CSV table of C-alpha atoms (C1' of nucleotides) in Angstrom, one decimal:
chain,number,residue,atom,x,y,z
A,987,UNK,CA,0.0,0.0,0.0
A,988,UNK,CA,1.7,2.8,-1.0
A,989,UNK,CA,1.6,5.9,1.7
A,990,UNK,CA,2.7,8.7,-1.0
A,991,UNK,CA,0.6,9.2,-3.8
A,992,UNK,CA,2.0,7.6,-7.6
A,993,UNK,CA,2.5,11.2,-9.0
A,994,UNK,CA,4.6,12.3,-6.1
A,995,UNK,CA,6.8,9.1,-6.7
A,996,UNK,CA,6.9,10.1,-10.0
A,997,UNK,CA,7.6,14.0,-9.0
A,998,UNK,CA,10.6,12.2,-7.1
A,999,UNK,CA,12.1,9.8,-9.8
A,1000,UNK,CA,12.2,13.0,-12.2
A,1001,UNK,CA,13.5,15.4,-9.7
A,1002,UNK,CA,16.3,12.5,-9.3
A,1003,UNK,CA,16.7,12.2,-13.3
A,1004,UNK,CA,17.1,16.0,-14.0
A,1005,UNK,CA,20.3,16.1,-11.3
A,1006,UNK,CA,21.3,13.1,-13.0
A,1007,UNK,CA,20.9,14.5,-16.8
A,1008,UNK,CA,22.9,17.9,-15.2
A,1009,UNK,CA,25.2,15.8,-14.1
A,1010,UNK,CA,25.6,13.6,-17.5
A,1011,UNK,CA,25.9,17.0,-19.4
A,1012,UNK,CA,29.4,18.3,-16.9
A,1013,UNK,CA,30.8,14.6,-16.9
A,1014,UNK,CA,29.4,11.9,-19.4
A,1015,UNK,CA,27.4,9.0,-18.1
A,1016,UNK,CA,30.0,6.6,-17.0
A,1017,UNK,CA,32.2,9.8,-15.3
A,1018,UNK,CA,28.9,10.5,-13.6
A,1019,UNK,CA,29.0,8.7,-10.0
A,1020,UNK,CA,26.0,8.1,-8.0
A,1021,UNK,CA,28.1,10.5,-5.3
A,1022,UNK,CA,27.9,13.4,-7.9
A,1023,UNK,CA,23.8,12.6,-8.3
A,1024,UNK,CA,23.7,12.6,-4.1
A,1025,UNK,CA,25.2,15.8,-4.2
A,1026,UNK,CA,23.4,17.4,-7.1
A,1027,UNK,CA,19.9,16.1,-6.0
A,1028,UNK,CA,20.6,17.0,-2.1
A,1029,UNK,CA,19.4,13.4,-1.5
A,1030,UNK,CA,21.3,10.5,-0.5
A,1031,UNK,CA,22.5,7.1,-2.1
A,1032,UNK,CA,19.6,5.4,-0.6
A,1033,UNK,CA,16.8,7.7,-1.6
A,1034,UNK,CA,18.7,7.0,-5.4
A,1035,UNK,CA,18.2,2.9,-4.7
A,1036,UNK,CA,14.2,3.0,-3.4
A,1037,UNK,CA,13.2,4.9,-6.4
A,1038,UNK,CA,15.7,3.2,-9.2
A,1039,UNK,CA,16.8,-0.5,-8.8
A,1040,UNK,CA,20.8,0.7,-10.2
A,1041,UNK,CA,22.2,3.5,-12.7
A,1042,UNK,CA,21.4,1.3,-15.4
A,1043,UNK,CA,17.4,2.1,-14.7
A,1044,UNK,CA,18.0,5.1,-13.5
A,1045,UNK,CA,20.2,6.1,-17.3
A,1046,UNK,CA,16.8,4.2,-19.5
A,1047,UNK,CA,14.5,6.4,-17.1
A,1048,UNK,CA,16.5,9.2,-18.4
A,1049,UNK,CA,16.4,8.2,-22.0
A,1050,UNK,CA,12.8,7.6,-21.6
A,1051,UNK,CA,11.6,11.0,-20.3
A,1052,UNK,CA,14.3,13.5,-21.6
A,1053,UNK,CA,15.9,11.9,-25.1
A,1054,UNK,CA,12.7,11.8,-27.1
A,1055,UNK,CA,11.2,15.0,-29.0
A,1056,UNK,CA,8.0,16.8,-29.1
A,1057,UNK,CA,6.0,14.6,-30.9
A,1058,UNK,CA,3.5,16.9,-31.6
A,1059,UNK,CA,5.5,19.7,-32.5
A,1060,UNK,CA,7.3,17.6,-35.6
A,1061,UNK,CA,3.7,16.0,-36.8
A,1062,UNK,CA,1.3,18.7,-36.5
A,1063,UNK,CA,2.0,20.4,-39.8
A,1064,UNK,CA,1.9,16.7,-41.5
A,1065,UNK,CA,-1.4,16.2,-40.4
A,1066,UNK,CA,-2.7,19.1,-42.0
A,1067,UNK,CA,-1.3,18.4,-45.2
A,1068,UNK,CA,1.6,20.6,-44.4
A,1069,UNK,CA,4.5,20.4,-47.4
A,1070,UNK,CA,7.6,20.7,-45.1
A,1071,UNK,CA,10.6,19.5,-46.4
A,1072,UNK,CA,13.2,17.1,-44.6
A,1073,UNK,CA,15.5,20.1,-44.7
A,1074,UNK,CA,12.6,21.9,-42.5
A,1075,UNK,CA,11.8,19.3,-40.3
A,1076,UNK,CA,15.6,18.4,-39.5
A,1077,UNK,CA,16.0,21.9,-38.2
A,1078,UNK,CA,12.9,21.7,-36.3
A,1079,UNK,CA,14.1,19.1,-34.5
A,1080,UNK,CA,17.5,19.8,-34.0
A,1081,UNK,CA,16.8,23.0,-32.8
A,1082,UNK,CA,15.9,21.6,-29.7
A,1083,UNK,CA,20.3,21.8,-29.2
A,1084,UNK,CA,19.9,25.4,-30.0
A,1085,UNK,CA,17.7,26.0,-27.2
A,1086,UNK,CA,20.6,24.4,-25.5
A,1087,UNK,CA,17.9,22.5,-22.9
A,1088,UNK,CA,19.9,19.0,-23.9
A,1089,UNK,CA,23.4,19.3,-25.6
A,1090,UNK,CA,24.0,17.2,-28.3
A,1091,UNK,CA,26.7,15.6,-26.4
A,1092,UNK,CA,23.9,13.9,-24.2
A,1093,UNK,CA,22.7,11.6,-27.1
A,1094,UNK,CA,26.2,10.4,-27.6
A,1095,UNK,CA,27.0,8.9,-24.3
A,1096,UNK,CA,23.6,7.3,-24.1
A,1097,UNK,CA,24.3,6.2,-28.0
A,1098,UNK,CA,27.8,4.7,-26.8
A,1099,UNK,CA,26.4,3.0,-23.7
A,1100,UNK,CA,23.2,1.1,-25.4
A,1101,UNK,CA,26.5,-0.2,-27.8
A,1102,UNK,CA,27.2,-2.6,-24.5
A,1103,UNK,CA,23.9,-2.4,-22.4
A,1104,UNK,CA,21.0,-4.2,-24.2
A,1105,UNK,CA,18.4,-2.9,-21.8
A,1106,UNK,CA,19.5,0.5,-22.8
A,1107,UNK,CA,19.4,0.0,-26.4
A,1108,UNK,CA,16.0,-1.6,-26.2
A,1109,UNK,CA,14.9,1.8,-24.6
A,1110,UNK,CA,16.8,3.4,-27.4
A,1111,UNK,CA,15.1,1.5,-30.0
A,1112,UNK,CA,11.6,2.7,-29.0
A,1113,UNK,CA,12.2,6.5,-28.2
A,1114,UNK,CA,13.9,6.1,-32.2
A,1115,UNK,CA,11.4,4.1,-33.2
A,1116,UNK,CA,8.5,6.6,-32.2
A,1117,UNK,CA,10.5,9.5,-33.9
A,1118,UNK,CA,10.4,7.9,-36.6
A,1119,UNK,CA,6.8,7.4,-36.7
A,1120,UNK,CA,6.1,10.8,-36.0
A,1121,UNK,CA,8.9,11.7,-39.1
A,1122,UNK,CA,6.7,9.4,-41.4
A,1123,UNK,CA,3.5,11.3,-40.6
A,1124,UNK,CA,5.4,14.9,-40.8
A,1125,UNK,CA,7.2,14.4,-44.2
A,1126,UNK,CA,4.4,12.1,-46.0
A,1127,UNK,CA,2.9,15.6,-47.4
A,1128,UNK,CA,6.4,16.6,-49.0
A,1129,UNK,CA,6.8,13.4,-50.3
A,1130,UNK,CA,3.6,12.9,-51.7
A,1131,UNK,CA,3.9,16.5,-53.6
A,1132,UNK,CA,7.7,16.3,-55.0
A,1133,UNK,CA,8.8,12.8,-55.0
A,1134,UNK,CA,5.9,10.7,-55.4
A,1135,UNK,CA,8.0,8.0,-56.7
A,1136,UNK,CA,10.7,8.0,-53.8
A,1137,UNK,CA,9.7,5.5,-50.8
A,1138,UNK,CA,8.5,7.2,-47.9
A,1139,UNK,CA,10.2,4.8,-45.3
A,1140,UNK,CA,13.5,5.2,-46.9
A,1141,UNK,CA,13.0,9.2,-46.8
A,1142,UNK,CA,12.2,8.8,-42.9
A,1143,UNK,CA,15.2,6.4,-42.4
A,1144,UNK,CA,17.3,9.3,-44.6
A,1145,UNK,CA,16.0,11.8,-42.2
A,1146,UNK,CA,16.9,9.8,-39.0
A,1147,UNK,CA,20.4,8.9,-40.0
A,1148,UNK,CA,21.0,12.3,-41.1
A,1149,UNK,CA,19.8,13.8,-37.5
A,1150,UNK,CA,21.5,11.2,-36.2
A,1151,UNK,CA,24.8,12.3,-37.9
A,1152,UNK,CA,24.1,15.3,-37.5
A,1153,UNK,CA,24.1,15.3,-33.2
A,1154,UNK,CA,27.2,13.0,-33.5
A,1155,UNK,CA,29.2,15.6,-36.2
A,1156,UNK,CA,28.8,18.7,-33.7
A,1157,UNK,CA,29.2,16.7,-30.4
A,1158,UNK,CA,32.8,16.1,-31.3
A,1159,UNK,CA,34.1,18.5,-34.1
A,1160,UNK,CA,31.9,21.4,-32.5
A,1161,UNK,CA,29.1,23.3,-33.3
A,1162,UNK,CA,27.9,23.8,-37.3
A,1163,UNK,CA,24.8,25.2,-38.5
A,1164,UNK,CA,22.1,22.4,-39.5
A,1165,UNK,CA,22.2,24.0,-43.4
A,1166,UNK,CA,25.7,23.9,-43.5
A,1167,UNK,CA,26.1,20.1,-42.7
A,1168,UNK,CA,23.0,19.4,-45.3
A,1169,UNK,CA,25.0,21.3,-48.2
A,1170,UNK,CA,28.0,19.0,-47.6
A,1171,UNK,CA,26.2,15.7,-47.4
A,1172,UNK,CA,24.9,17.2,-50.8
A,1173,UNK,CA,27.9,17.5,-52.0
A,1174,UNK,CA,29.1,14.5,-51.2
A,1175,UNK,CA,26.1,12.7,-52.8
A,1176,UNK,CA,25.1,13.6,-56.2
A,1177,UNK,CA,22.5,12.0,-57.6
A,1178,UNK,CA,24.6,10.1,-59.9
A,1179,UNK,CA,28.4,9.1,-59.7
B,170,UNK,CA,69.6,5.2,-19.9
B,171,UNK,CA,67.1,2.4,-21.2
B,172,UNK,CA,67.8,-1.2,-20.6
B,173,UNK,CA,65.5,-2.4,-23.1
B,174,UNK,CA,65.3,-1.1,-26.9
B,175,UNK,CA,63.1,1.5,-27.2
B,176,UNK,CA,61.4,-1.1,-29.6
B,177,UNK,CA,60.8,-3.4,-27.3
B,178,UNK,CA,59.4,-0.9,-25.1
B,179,UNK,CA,57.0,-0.1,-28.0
B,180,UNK,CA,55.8,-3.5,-28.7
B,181,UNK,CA,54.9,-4.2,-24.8
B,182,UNK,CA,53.0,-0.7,-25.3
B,183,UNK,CA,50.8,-2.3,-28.8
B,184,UNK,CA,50.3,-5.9,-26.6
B,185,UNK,CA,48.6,-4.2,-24.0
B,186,UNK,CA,46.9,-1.7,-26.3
B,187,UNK,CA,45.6,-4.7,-28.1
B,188,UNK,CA,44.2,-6.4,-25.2
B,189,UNK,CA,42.8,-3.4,-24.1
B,190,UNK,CA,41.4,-2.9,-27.3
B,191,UNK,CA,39.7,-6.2,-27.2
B,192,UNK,CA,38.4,-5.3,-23.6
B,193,UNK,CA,36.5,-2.4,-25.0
B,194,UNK,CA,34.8,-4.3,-28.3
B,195,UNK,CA,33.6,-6.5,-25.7
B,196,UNK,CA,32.3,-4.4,-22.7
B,197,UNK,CA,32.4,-0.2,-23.6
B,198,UNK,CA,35.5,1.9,-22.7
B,199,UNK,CA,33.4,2.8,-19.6
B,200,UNK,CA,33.1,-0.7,-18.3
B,201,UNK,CA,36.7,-2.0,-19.4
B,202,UNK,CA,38.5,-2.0,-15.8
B,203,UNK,CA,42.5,-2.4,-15.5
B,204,UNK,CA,41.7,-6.0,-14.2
B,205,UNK,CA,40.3,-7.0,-17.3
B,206,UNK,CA,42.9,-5.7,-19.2
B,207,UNK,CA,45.6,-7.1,-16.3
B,208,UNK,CA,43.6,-10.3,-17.4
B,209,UNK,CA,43.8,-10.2,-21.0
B,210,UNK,CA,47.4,-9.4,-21.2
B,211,UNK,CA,48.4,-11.8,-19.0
B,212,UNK,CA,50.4,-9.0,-17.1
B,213,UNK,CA,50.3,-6.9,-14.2
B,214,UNK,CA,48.5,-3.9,-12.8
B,215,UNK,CA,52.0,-2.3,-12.1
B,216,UNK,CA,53.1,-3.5,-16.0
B,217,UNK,CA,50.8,-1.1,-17.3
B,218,UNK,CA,51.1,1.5,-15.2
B,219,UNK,CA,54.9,2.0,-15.7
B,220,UNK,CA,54.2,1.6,-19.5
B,221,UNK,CA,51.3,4.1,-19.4
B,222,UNK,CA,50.6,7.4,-17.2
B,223,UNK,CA,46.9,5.9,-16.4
B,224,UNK,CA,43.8,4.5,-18.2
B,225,UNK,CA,43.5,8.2,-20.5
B,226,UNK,CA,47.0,7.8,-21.9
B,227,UNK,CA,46.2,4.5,-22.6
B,228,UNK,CA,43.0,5.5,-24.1
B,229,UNK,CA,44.6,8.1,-26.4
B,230,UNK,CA,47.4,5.6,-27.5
B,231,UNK,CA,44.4,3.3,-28.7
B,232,UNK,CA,43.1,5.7,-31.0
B,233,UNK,CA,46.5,7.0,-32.4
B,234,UNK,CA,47.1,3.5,-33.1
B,235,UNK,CA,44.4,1.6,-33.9
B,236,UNK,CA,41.5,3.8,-35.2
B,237,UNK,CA,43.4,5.7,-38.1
B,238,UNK,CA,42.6,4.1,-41.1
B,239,UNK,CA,45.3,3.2,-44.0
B,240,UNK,CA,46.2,5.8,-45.6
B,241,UNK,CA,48.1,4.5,-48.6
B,242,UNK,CA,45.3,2.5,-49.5
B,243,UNK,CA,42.9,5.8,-49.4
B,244,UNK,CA,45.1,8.3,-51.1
B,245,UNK,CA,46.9,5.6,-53.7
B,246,UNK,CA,44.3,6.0,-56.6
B,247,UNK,CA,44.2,9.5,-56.2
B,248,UNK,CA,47.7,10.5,-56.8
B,249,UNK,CA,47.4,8.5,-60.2
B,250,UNK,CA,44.7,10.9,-61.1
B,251,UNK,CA,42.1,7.4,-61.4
B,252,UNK,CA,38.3,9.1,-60.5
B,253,UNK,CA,36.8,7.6,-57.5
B,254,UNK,CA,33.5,9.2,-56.3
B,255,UNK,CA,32.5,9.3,-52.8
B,256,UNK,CA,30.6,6.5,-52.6
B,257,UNK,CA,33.4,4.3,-53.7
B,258,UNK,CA,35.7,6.1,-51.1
B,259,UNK,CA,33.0,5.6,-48.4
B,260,UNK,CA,33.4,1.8,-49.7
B,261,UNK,CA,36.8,1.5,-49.1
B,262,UNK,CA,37.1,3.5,-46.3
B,263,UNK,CA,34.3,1.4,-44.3
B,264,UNK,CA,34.9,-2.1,-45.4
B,265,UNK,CA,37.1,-2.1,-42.6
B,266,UNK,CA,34.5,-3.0,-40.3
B,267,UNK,CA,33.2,-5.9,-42.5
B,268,UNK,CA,36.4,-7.3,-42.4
B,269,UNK,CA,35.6,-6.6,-38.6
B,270,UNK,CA,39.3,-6.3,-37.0
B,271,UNK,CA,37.1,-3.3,-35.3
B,272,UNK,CA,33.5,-2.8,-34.9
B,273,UNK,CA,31.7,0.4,-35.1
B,274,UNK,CA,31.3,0.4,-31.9
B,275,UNK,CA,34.3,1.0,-30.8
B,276,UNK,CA,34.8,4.4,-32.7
B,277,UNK,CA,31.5,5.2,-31.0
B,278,UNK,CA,33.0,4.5,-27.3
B,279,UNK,CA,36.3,6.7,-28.2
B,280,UNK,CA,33.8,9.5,-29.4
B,281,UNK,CA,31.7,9.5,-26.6
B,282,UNK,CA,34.7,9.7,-24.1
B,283,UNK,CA,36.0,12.2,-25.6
B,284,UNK,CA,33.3,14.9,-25.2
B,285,UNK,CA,34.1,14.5,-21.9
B,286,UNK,CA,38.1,14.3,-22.1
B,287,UNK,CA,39.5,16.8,-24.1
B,288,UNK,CA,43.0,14.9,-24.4
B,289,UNK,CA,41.1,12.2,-26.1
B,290,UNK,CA,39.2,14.5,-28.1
B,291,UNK,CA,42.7,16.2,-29.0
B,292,UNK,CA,43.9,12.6,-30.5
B,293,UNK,CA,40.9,12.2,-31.7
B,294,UNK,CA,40.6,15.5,-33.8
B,295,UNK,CA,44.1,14.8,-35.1
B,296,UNK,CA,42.8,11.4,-36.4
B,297,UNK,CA,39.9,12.9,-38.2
B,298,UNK,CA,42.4,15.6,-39.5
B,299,UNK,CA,45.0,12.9,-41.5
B,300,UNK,CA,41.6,10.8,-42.2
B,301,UNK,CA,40.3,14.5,-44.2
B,302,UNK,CA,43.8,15.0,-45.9
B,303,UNK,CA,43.6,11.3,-47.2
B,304,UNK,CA,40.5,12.2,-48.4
B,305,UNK,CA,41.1,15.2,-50.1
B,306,UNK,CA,43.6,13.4,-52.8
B,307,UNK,CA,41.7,10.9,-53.3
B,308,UNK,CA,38.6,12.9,-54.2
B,309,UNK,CA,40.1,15.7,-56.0
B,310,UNK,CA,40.1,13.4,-59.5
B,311,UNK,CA,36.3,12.8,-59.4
B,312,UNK,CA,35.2,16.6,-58.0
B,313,UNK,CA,37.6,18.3,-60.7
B,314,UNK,CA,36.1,15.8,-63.1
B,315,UNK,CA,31.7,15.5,-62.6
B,316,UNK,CA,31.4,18.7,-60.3
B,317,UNK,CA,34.1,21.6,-60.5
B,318,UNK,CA,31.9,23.9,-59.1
B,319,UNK,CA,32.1,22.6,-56.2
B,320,UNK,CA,34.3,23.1,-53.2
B,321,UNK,CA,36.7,20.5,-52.8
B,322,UNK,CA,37.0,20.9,-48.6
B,323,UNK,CA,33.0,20.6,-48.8
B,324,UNK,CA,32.6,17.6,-50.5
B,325,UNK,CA,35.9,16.1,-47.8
B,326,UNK,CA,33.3,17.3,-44.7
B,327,UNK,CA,30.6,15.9,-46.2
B,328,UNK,CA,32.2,12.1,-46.7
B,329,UNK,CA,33.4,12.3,-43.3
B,330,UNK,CA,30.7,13.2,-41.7
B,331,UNK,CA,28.7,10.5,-44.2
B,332,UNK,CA,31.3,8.3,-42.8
B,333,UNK,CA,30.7,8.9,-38.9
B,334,UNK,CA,27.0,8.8,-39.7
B,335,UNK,CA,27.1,5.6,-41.1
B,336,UNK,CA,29.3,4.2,-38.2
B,337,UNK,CA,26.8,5.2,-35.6
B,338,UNK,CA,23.6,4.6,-37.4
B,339,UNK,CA,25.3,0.5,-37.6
B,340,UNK,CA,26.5,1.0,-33.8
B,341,UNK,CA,23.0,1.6,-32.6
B,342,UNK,CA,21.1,0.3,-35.1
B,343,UNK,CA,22.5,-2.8,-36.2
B,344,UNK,CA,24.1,-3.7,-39.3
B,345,UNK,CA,23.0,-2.3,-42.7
B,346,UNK,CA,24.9,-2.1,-46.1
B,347,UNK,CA,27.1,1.1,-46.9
B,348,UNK,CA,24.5,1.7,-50.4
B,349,UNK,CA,21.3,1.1,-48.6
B,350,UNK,CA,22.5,4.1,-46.1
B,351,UNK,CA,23.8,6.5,-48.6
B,352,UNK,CA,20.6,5.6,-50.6
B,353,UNK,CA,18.6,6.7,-47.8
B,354,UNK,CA,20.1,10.1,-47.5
B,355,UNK,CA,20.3,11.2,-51.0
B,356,UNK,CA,16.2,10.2,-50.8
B,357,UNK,CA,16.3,12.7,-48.0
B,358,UNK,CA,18.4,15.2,-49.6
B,359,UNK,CA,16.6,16.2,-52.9
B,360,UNK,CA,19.2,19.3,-55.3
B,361,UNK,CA,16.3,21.4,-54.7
B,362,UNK,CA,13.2,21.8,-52.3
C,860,DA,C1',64.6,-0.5,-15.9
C,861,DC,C1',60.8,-2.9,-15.6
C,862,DC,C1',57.8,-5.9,-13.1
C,863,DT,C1',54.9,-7.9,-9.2
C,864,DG,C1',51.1,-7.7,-6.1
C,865,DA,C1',49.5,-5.9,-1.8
C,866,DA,C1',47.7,-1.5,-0.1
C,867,DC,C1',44.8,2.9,-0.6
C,868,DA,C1',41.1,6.1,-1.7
C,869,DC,C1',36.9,5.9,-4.1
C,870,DC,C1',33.0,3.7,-6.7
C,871,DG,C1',28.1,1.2,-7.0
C,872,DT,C1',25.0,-1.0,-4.0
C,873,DT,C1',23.0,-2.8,0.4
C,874,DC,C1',20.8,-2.7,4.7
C,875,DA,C1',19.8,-1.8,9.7
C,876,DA,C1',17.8,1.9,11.9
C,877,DG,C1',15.0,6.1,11.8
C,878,DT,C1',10.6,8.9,10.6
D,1109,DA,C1',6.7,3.6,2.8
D,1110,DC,C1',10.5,6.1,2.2
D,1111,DC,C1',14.7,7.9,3.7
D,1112,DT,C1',19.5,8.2,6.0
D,1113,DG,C1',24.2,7.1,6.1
D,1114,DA,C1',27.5,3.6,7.5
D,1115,DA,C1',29.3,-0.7,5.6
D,1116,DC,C1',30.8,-3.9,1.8
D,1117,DA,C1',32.9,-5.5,-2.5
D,1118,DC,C1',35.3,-3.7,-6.3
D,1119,DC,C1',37.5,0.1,-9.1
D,1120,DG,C1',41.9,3.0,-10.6
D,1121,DT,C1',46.3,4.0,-9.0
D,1122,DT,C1',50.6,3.8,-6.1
D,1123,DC,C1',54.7,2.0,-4.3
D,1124,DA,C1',57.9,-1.1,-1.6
D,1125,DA,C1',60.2,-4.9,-2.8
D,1126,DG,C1',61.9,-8.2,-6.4
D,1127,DT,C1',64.6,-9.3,-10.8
DNA sequence: ACCTGAACACCGTTCAAGT
DNA sequence: ACCTGAACACCGTTCAAGT
């Protein structure tokens, strides 16, 4: 029976994953101890361990509630028949780095750690996999007006892997506008060789 | 005054870089301890230590050594003027991890890391530097030849970052072939709007 | 000079005791 | 029920003692 209501439990899991995000953001996640979350949160070690099993849960808790994107935002437009390019919807989303809430540095370790953690990759695979979805709905419009022949799926997976490059490019050579990356993978890939 | 060669010194340097390259395939940078690569060598704390400063030196002499890529066999075709376009180049450069000596996820440990360790991200940067000049002769031909009015150095950023891309889509994503990717971003990166 | 392996400070996690 | 903080097993690193 629990004494504290669920949504204060949950208030308490979340206030524990923002110090540990903060903390993810100084250090990387496996520089990050559960010392610096104690001291960051102004809890202690075992107020970490009754509200997350390990780090490992605590780290997919994080990728669940901070690595995914405004659905809503990116799908909106689609739904109403909105023509927005993938050039347009890329810098929607990526803009979210601009706002500097999350810096694209986050995504990396989380990226690096679900190479060797399958319960993190699983989590990994969904928050993708819904972006995608929501990619699918966003660009249909754009693909249905200018390349009816190209596959829509294989736009969407175009669009992921280039965001995906993207967050990796300016997380370790620096920062570089969204347009300017697009005109070199461009350049790189004519549409014949 | 050494008692050993300064070449023998170098080779016990490579067999514990080795094993503690095969430590990290296996279980992340993060997670690779000095026991398991005390283990793997067949050696000592102690032997490592007085070969390397600590686990960052050790680190850094990984990626000098082992996650250049060879150059000769890069820049070669160039120099004789023979046109290879970027996809080809992309080809070469990343059959290296079908012939998986290395998989992509190791890159995508050392790149991780070294958002947080800027003497790793040094090595790093100097690696991506030699990778770019490699590139640049061997893509001069094919630029000069099917698009001069381009910018040489902008079709170079845009294969390596096509290249980094492609290593971290596979990473966390799984295998896919190196045409199927690239024909996924040219669908999402029409010439015009 | 280089190596061994025990020793040290710190990490993730547990658990008796508090509220 | 949830939290505190001391305790435990293990990590990176050091260093006296060996060759």
């Amino acid at each position: 029976m629990p004494r504290v209501t669920e949504s204060y439990r949950e208030a308490r899991r979340e206030e524990i994953a923002l110090a540990a995000l903060r903390c993810i953001e100084r250090s990387g996640l496996g520089d990050t101890t559960i010392a610096d979350i104690v001291r960051e949160s102004g809890l202690s070690a075992g107020a970490i361990y009754s509200n997350f099993t390990n780090k490992a849960e605590l780290a997919r808790y994080v990728v669940a509630h901070f690595l995914g994107v405004r659905r809503t935002r990116i799908e909106d437009g689609g739904r109403r028949g909105e023509v927005r390019s993938p050039r347009e919807l890329l810098g929607t989303m990526l803009s979210t780095f601009r706002e500097s809430v999350i810096s694209p540095a986050v995504p990396l370790q989380f990226w690096a750690a679900a190479a060797v953690d399958p319960g993190l990759r699983e989590e990994l695979d969904r928050t993708i996999a819904e972006i995608s979805a929501s990619l699918r709905i966003a660009v249909a419009p754009w693909v249905a007006a200018r390349q009816p022949d190209r596959d829509l799926d294989e736009v969407v997976r175009g669009i992921t892997a280039l965001a995906q490059g993207y967050i990796v490019h300016v997380a370790v050579l620096g920062p570089r506008e969204v347009d300017d990356y697009l005109d070199a993978m461009a350049a790189a890939l004519p549409e014949r060789d």
